[in-house]
XYZ file of C-alpha atoms in Angstrom:
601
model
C -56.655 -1.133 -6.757
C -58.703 1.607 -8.792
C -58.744 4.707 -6.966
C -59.895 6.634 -10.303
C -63.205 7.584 -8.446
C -61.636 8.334 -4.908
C -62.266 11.777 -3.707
C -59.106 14.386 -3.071
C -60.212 13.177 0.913
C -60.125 9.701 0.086
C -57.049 10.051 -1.112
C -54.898 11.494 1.243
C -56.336 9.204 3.846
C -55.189 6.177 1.245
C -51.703 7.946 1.422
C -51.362 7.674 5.077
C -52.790 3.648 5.279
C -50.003 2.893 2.836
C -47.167 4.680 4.875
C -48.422 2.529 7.889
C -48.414 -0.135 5.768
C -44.935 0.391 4.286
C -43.510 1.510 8.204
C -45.000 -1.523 9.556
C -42.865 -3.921 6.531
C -40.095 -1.971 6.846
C -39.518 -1.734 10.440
C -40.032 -6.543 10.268
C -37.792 -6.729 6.793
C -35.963 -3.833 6.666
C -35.600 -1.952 3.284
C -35.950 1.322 2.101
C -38.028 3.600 3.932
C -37.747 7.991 4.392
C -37.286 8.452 0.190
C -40.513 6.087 -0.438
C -42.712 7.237 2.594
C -41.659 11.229 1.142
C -43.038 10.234 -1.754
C -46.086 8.174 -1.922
C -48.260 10.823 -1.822
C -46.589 11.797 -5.571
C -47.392 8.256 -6.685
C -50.755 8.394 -5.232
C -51.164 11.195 -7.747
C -49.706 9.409 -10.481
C -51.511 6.560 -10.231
C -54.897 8.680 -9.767
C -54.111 10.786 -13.191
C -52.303 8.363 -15.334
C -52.985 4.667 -16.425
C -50.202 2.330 -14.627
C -51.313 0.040 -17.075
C -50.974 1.839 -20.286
C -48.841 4.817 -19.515
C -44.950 3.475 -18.341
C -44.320 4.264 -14.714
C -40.770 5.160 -15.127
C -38.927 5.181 -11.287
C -35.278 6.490 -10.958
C -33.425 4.048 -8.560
C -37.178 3.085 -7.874
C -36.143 2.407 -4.327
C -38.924 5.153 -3.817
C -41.973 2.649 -5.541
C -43.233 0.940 -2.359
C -46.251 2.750 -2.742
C -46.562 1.858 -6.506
C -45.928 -1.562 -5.628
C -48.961 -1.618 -3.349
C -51.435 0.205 -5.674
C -50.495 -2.545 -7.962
C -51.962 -5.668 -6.362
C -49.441 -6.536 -4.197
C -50.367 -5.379 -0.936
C -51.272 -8.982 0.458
C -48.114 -9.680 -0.168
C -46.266 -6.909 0.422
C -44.801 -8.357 3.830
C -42.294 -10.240 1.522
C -40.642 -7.653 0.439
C -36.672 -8.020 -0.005
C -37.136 -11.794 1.355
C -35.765 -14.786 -0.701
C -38.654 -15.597 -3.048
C -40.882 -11.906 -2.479
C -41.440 -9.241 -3.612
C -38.307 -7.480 -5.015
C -37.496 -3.380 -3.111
C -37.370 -2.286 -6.643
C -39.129 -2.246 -9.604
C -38.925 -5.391 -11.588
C -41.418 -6.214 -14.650
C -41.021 -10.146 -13.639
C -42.809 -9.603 -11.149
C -45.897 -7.044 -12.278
C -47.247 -6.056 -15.703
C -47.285 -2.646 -14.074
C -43.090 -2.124 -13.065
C -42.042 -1.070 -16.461
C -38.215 -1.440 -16.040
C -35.832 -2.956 -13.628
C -33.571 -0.262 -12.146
C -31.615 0.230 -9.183
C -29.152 2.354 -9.623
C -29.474 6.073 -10.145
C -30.047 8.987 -12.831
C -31.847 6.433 -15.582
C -35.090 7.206 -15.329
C -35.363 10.649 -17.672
C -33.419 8.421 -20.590
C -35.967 5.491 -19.947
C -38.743 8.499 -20.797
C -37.033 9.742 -23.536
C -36.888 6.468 -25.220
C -39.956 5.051 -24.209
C -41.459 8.337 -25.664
C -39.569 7.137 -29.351
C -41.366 3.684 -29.273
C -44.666 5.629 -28.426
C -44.475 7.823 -31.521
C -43.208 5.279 -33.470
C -46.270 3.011 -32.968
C -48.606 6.191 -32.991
C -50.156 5.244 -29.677
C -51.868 7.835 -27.098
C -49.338 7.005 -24.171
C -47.299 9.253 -21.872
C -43.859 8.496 -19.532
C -44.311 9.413 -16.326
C -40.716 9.777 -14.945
C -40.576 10.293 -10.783
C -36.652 11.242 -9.921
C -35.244 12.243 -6.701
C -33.075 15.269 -6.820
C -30.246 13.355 -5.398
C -30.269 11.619 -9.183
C -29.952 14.949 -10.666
C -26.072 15.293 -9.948
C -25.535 12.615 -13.043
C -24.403 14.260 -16.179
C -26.633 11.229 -17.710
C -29.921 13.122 -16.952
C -28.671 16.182 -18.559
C -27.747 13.994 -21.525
C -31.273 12.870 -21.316
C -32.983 16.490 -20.891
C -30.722 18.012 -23.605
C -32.630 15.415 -26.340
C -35.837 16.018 -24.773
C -36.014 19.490 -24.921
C -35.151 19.412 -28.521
C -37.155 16.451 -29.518
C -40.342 17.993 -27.739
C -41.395 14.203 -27.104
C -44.385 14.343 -24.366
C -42.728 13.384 -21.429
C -43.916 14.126 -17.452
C -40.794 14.676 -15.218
C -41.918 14.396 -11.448
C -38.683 16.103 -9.494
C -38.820 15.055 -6.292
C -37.101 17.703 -3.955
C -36.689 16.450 -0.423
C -33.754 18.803 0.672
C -30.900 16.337 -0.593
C -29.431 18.354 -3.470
C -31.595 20.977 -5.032
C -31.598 24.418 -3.747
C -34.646 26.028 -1.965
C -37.080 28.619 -3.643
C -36.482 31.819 -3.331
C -38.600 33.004 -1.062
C -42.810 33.766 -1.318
C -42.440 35.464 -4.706
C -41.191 32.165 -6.318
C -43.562 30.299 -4.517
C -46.371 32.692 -5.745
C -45.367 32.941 -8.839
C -44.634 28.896 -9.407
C -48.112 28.284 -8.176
C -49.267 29.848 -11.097
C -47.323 28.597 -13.337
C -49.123 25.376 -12.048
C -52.783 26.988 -13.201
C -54.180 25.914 -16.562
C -54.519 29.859 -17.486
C -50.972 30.544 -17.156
C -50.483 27.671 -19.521
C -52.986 28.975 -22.270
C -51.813 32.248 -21.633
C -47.879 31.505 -22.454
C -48.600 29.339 -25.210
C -50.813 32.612 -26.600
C -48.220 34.923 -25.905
C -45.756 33.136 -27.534
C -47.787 32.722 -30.666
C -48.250 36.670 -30.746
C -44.564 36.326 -30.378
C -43.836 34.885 -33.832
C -45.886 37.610 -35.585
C -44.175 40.571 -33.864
C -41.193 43.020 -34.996
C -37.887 41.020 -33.452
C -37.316 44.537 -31.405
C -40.615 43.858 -29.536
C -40.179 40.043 -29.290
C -36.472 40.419 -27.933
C -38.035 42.675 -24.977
C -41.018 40.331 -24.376
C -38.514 37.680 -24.061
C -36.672 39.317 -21.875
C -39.322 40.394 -19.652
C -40.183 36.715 -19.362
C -36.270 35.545 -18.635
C -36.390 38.254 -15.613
C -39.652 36.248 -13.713
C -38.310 32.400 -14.523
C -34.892 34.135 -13.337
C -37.045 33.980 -9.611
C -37.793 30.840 -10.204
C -36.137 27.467 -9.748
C -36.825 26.296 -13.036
C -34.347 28.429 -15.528
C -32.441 25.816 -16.134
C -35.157 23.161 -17.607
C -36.385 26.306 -19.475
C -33.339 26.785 -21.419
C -32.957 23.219 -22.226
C -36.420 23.659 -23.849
C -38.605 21.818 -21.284
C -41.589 23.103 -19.697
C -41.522 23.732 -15.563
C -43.929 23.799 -13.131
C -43.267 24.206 -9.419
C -42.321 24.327 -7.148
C -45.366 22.753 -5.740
C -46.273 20.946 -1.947
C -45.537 16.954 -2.349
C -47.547 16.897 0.005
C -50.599 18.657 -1.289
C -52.745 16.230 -2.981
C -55.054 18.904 -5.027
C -52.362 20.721 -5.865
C -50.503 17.637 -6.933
C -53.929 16.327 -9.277
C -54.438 19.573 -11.100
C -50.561 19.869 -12.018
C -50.333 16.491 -13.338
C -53.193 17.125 -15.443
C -51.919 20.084 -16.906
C -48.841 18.686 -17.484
C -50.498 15.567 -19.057
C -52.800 17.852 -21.429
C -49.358 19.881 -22.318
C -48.499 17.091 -24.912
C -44.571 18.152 -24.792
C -41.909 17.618 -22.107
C -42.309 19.281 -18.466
C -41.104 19.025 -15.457
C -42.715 19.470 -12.444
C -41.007 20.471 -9.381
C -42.330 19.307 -6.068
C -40.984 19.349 -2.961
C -41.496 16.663 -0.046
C -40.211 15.810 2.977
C -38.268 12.621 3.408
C -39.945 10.230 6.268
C -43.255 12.085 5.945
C -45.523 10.579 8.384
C -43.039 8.878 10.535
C -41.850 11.846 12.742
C -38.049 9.991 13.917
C -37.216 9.726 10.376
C -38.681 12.817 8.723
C -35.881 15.670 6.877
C -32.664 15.034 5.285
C -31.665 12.433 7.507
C -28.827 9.335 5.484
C -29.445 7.450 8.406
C -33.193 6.786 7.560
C -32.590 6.332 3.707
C -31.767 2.467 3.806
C -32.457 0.332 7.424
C -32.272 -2.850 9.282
C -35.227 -4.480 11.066
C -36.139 -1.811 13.919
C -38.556 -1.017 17.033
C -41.107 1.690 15.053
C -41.581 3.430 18.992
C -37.824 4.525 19.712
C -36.897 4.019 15.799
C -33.602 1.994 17.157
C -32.097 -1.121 15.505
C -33.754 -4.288 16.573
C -30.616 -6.113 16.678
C -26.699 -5.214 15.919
C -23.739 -6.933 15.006
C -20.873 -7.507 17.308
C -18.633 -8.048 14.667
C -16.907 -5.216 13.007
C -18.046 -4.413 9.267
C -14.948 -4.319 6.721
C -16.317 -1.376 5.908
C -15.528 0.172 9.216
C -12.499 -1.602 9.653
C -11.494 0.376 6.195
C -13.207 3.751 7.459
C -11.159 3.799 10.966
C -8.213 2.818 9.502
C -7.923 4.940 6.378
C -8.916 8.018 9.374
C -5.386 6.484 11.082
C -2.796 6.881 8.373
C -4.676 10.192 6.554
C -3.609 11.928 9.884
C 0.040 10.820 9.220
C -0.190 11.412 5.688
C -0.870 14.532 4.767
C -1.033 13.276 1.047
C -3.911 11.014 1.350
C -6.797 12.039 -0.471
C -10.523 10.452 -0.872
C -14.102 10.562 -2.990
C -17.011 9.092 -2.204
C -20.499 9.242 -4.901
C -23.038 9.727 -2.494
C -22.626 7.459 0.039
C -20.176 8.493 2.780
C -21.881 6.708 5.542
C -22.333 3.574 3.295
C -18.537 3.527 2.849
C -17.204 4.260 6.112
C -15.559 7.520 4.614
C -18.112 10.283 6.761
C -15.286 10.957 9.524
C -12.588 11.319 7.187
C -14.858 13.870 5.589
C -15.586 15.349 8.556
C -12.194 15.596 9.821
C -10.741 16.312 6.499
C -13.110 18.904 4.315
C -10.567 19.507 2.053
C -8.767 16.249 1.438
C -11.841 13.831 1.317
C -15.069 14.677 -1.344
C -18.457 13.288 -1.802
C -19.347 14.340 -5.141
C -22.991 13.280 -4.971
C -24.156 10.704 -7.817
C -21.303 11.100 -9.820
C -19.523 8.455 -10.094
C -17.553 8.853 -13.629
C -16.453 12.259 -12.495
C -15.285 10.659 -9.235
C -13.024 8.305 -10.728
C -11.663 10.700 -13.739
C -11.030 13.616 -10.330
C -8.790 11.746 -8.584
C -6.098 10.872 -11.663
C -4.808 14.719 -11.284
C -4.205 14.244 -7.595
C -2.520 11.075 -8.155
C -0.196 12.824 -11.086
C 0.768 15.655 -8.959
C 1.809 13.653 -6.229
C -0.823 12.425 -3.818
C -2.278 9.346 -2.539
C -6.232 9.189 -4.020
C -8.899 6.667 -2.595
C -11.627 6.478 -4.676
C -14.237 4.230 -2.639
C -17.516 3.269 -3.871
C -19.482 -0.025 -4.441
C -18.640 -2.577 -6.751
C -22.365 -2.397 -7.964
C -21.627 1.204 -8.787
C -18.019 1.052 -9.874
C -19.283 0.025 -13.164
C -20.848 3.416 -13.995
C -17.503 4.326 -13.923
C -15.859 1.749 -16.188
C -14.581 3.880 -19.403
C -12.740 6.413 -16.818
C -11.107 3.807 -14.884
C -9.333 2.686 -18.505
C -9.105 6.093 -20.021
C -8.483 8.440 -17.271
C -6.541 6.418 -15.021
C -5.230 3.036 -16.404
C -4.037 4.585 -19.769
C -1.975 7.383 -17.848
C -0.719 4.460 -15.010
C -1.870 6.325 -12.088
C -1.560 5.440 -8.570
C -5.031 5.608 -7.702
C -7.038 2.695 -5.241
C -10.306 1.848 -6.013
C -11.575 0.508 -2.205
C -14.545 -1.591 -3.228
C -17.268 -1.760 -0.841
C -19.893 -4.186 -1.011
C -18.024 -6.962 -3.198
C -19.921 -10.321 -3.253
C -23.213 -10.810 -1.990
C -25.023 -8.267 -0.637
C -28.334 -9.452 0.388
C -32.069 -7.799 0.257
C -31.115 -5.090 -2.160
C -30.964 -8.037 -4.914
C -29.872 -8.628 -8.810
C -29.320 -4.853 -8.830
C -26.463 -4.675 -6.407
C -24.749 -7.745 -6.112
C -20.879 -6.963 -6.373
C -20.260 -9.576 -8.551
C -18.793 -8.222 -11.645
C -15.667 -6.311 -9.946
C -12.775 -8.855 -10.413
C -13.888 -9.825 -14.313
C -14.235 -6.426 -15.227
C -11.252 -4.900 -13.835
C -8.834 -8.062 -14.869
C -8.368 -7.463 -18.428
C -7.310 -3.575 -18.233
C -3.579 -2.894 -18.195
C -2.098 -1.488 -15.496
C -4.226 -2.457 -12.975
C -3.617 -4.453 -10.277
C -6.244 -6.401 -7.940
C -5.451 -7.569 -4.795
C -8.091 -8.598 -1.482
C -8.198 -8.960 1.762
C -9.777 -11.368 3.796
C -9.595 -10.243 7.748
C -8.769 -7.261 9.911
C -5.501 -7.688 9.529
C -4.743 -8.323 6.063
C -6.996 -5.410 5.399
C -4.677 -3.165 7.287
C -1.427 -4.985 6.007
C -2.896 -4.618 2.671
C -4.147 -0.554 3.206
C -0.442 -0.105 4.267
C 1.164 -1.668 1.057
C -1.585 0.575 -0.765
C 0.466 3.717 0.319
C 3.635 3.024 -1.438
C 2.104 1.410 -4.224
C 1.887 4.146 -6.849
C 0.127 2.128 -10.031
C -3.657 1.457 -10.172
C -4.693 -0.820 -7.821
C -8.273 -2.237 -6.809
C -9.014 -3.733 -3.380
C -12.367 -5.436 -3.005
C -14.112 -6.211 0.275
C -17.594 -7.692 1.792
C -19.876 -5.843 3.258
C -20.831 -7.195 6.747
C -18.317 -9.067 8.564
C -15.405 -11.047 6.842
C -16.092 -15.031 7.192
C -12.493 -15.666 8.653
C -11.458 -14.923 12.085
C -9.184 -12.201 12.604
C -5.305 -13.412 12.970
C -1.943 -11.998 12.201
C -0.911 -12.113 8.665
C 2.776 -11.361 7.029
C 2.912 -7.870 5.255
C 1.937 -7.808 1.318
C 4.366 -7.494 -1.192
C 2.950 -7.359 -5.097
C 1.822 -10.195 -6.563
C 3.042 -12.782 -3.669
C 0.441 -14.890 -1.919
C 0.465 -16.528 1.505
C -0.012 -20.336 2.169
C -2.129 -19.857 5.176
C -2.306 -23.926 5.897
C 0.038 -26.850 4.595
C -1.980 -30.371 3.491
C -2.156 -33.550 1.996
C -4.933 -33.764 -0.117
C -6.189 -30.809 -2.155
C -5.857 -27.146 -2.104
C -7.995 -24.650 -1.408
C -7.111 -21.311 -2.836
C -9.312 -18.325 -1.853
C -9.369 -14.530 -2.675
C -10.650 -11.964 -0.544
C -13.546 -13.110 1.694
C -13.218 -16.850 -0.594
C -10.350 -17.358 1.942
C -12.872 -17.796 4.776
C -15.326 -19.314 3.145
C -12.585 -21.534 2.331
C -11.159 -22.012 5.934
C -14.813 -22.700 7.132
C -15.355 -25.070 4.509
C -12.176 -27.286 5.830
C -13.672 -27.373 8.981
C -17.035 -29.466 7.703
C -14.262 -32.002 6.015
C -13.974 -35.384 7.344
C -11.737 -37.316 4.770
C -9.827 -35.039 3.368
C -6.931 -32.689 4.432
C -6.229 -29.418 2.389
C -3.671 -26.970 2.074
C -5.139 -23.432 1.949
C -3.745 -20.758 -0.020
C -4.656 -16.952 0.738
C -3.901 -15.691 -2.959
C -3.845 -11.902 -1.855
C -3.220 -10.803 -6.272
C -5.310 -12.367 -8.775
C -3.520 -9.564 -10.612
C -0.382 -10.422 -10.649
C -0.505 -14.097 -9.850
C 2.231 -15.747 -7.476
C 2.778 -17.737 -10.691
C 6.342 -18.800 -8.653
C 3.989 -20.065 -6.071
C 1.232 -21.480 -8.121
C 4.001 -23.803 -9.954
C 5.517 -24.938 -6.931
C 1.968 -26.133 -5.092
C 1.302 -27.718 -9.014
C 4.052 -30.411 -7.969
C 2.450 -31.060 -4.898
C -1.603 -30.848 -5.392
C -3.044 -32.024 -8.171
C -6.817 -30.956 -7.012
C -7.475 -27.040 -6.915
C -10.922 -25.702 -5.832
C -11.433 -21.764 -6.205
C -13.132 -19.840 -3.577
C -14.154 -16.042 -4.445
C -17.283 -14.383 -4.110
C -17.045 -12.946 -7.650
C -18.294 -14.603 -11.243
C -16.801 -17.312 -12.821
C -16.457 -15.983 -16.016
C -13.031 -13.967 -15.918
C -13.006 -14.378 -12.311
C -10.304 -16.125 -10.585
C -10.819 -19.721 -11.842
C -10.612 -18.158 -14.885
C -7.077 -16.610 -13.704
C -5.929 -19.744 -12.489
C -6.444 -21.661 -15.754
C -4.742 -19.273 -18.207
C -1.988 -19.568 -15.991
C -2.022 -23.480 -16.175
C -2.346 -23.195 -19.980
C 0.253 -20.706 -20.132
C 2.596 -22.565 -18.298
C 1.640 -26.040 -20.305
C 0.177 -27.462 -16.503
C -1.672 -30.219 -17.833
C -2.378 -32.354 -14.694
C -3.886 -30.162 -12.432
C -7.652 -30.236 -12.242
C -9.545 -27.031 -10.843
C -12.871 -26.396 -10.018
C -14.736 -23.334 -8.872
C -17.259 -22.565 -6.523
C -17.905 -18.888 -8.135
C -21.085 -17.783 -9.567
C -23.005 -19.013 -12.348
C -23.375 -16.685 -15.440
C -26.517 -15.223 -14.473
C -27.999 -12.609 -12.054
C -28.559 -13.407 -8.626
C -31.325 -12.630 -6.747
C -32.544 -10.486 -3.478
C -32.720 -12.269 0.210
C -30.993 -12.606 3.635
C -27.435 -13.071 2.268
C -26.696 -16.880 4.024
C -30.578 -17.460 2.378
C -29.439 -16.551 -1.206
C -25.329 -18.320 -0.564
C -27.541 -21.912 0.416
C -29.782 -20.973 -2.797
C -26.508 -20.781 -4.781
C -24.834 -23.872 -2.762
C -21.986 -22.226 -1.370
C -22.296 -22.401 2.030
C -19.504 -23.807 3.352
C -21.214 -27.027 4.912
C -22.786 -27.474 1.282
C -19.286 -26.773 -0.256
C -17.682 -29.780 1.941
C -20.286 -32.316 1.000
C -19.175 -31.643 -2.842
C -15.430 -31.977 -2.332
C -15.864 -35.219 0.162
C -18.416 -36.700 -2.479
């Protein structure tokens, strides 16, 4: 779509067919939807200014690119998005010349720029980064890592910051808004680079006050901080405003240096139930666009909320229970135990490293931390789980939401990683539960268990019915069934999938064991059912590679178990893609009808 000769008009009526557009997907598939409809007019602008083609469209989370995604020939199919085989929610250069870099998670975008900006100079081409970044994605010490090179590099590099009322303060009042729409203006642009030139030549009593005069107005202003790290600021500016938004982005384009631009926008624009700082509306389910309610709900209880409620239960007996969440309180089930507790339970915004390293002091002076986050996002935090908490033996539990396959949000998210990467550090201990009740069983055990220890859960519903389990005791597992044939051992939610799976057999008649520790094995256990089954298949919704199966054989080897075969239904070594989570599972063939066929055949 070239909108290079649309009018400022044509524009903002352009802006408002793609926020139908994008409420009207949304609302069928679900997806991300108040961050990208605050935003497209920004990307309206950035498309207008820059070349998509030429220039790299850098996106931070890029949850927020629907509209880039349909100024990039993809609007006919556009009603794909997040289904098995469409178009991705993110930006992914498989599927357009025009997405520059995959990314979904948060606070990469600036270092993208920075060394995007390298390559440019490097190959002496006329090219700019456009980096757009929410100000959620600000809270990352990675951006500042990112800004700090910048603004002593001087690469030219256009930071959009998109304010929607999420993290960033307000302006102070109509002075900094005054004052920050000139700073927008090509004059005041000419005019500081002049003064600043004059600078150089003058006696350094007169420069020092001239400086100093100039500290006191950017003091009024928002942008201080970029300042002093050496990068340009503009804004705050209307998101909203499409003029406004064209003239600053050529300024900042004709700047040839770093500069940020400040805007501010609200979040939902143009669809009035979801507008303002609003988590609900961030990430949704299928809904009715009129009322803006789900169009259909689960009956069964998410093991995230079983977690939520019951963590709520024993942090009111326990007055040493303690919690952090990055960002997503709701997402984790941790927003009434934040609510209820303000000074025991912490969401520390996009901050996941600092997260993890916080909660090793409360652990060493004597209380009971829960660090919960995704898997997906558990692995920005990977040196300070070793460093910070293994290395010192802490008794901290990592709760790990979203572990296994979790659907439309795609390659990006899946919580696949968790068990391999966790496995080889000392110290820690893994353990999983696989219903209602050996999630409770298992948070209870948690509480008097004062080493590292990391308990991974689905989201959605478990597979497996809820039933009474016995209570956990380290490194002991549970033999849920007795059989003849084979055994089935499953971890976590693979214990389900597992007892499904017997219940497509026809022939064959396993035992199923609930292994509860991958870390440390029931080796006790293991050698006794060696005697007895001589046929092992591994369920866990985890990689193969230094996953369970991978567990299970070391063991063997270490124990010189020669005659027991074992085979895996675990991932394959490769990334797995976005769709309706039983859609992708069939893709993968582990559906437990699919599963059956290959243990009967």
């Amino acid at each position: 779509m070239n909108i290079k000769e649309y009018s400022v008009d044509e524009l903002q009526e352009l802006s408002h067919k793609i926020r139908e557009k994008i409420l009207q997907t949304v609302s069928k598939n679900g997806g991300h939807l108040s961050s990208t409809l605050g935003a497209t007019d920004l990307i309206v602008a950035m498309h207008y200014v820059f070349d998509a083609k030429k220039d790299p469209f850098i996106f931070d989370v890029s949850h927020q690119a629907y509209a880039h995604k349909l100024l990039t020939n993809r609007w006919d199919s556009f009603d794909t998005l997040r289904q098995f085989g469409g178009i991705c929610g993110y930006t992914n250069p498989d599927e357009s010349e025009y997405d520059y870099y995959k990314a979904g998670h948060s606070s990469t975008s600036i270092s993208l720029a920075v060394g995007a900006a390298k390559a440019i100079k490097l190959k002496g081409e006329d090219r700019v980064p456009v980096a757009l970044i929410g100000d959620g994605s600000m809270s990352a010490g990675m951006v500042y890592e990112a800004l700090n090179e910048l603004g002593d590099r001087k690469y030219p590099v256009v930071i959009i910051l998109n304010d929607n009322e999420m993290s960033i303060a307000k302006p102070i009042g109509a002075i900094s808004r005054y004052l920050s729409k000139g700073m927008a203006s090509p004059f005041y642009q000419k005019f500081k680079s002049k003064i600043e030139s004059i600078l150089e030549l003058m006696p350094e009593s007169a420069t020092y006050m001239a400086k100093k005069l100039e500290e006191s107005f950017r003091l009024i202003t928002p942008g201080v901080l970029f300042e002093e790290l050496g990068i340009d600021y503009i804004g705050p500016i209307d998101g909203h405003d499409m003029g406004s938004l064209i003239e600053t982005l050529k300024v900042a384009k004709d700047l040839k240096r770093p500069v940020v631009i400040h805007t501010q926008t609200i979040k939902g624009k143009g669809y009035t139930i979801a507008e303002g700082p609003q988590e609900h509306w961030h990430g949704v389910g299928p809904f009715d666009i009129d009322s803006g309610k789900p169009l259909s709900k689960s009956t069964q209880k998410s093991a995230t909320a079983i977690y939520g409620e019951y963590l709520l239960e024993l942090a009111k007996k326990n007055k040493n229970i303690v919690g952090v969440t990055a960002a997503m309180p709701g997402g984790t089930g941790l927003t009434k135990l934040l609510e209820e507790f303000p000074d025991r339970f912490w969401d520390v915004a996009i901050a996941e490293q600092h997260a993890v390293t916080s909660m090793g002091p409360l652990a060493k002076e004597g209380f009971k931390p829960f660090c919960t986050i995704y898997s997906t996002f558990l692995q920005r935090g990977y040196d300070q789980i070793i460093h910070d908490i293994c290395l010192m033996d802490l008794g901290v539990v990592f709760a790990i939401d979203r572990a296994g396959i979790v659907g439309e949000d795609g390659e990006t998210h899946q919580g696949a990683f968790d068990i391999s990467y966790l496995r080889p550090i000392p110290n820690m201990h893994l353990a999983a539960p696989f219903n209602e009740d050996s999630f409770k069983k298992l948070l209870d055990f948690s509480i008097t268990f004062n080493r590292p220890l990391a308990i991974r859960y689905p989201r959605g519903a478990f597979i497996a019915d809820n039933f009474e389990v016995p209570k956990f005791e380290l490194g002991k597992s549970h033999l849920i069934e007795d059989g003849k044939d084979i055994l089935f051992i499953g971890y976590g939610n693979g214990v389900g999938r597992a007892i499904k799976t017997k219940g497509f057999l026809n022939k064959l008649n396993p035992a199923i064991l609930d292994l509860r520790f991958v870390k440390p094995l029931d080796e006790d256990m293991l050698k006794e059912l060696s005697k007895r089954y001589k046929k092992w298949y591994i369920f866990s919704d985890s990689v193969y590679m230094g996953g369970v199966a991978s567990a299970i054989l070391e063991f063997l080897e270490k124990e010189n178990i020669k005659d027991v075969e074992v085979e895996s239904f675990e991932y394959e070594d490769k990334f797995i893609t976005h769709g309706k989570t039983a859609v992708v599972e069939e893709s993968l063939g582990i559906l437990p009808e699919q599963i059956a066929k290959r243990v009967e055949n």
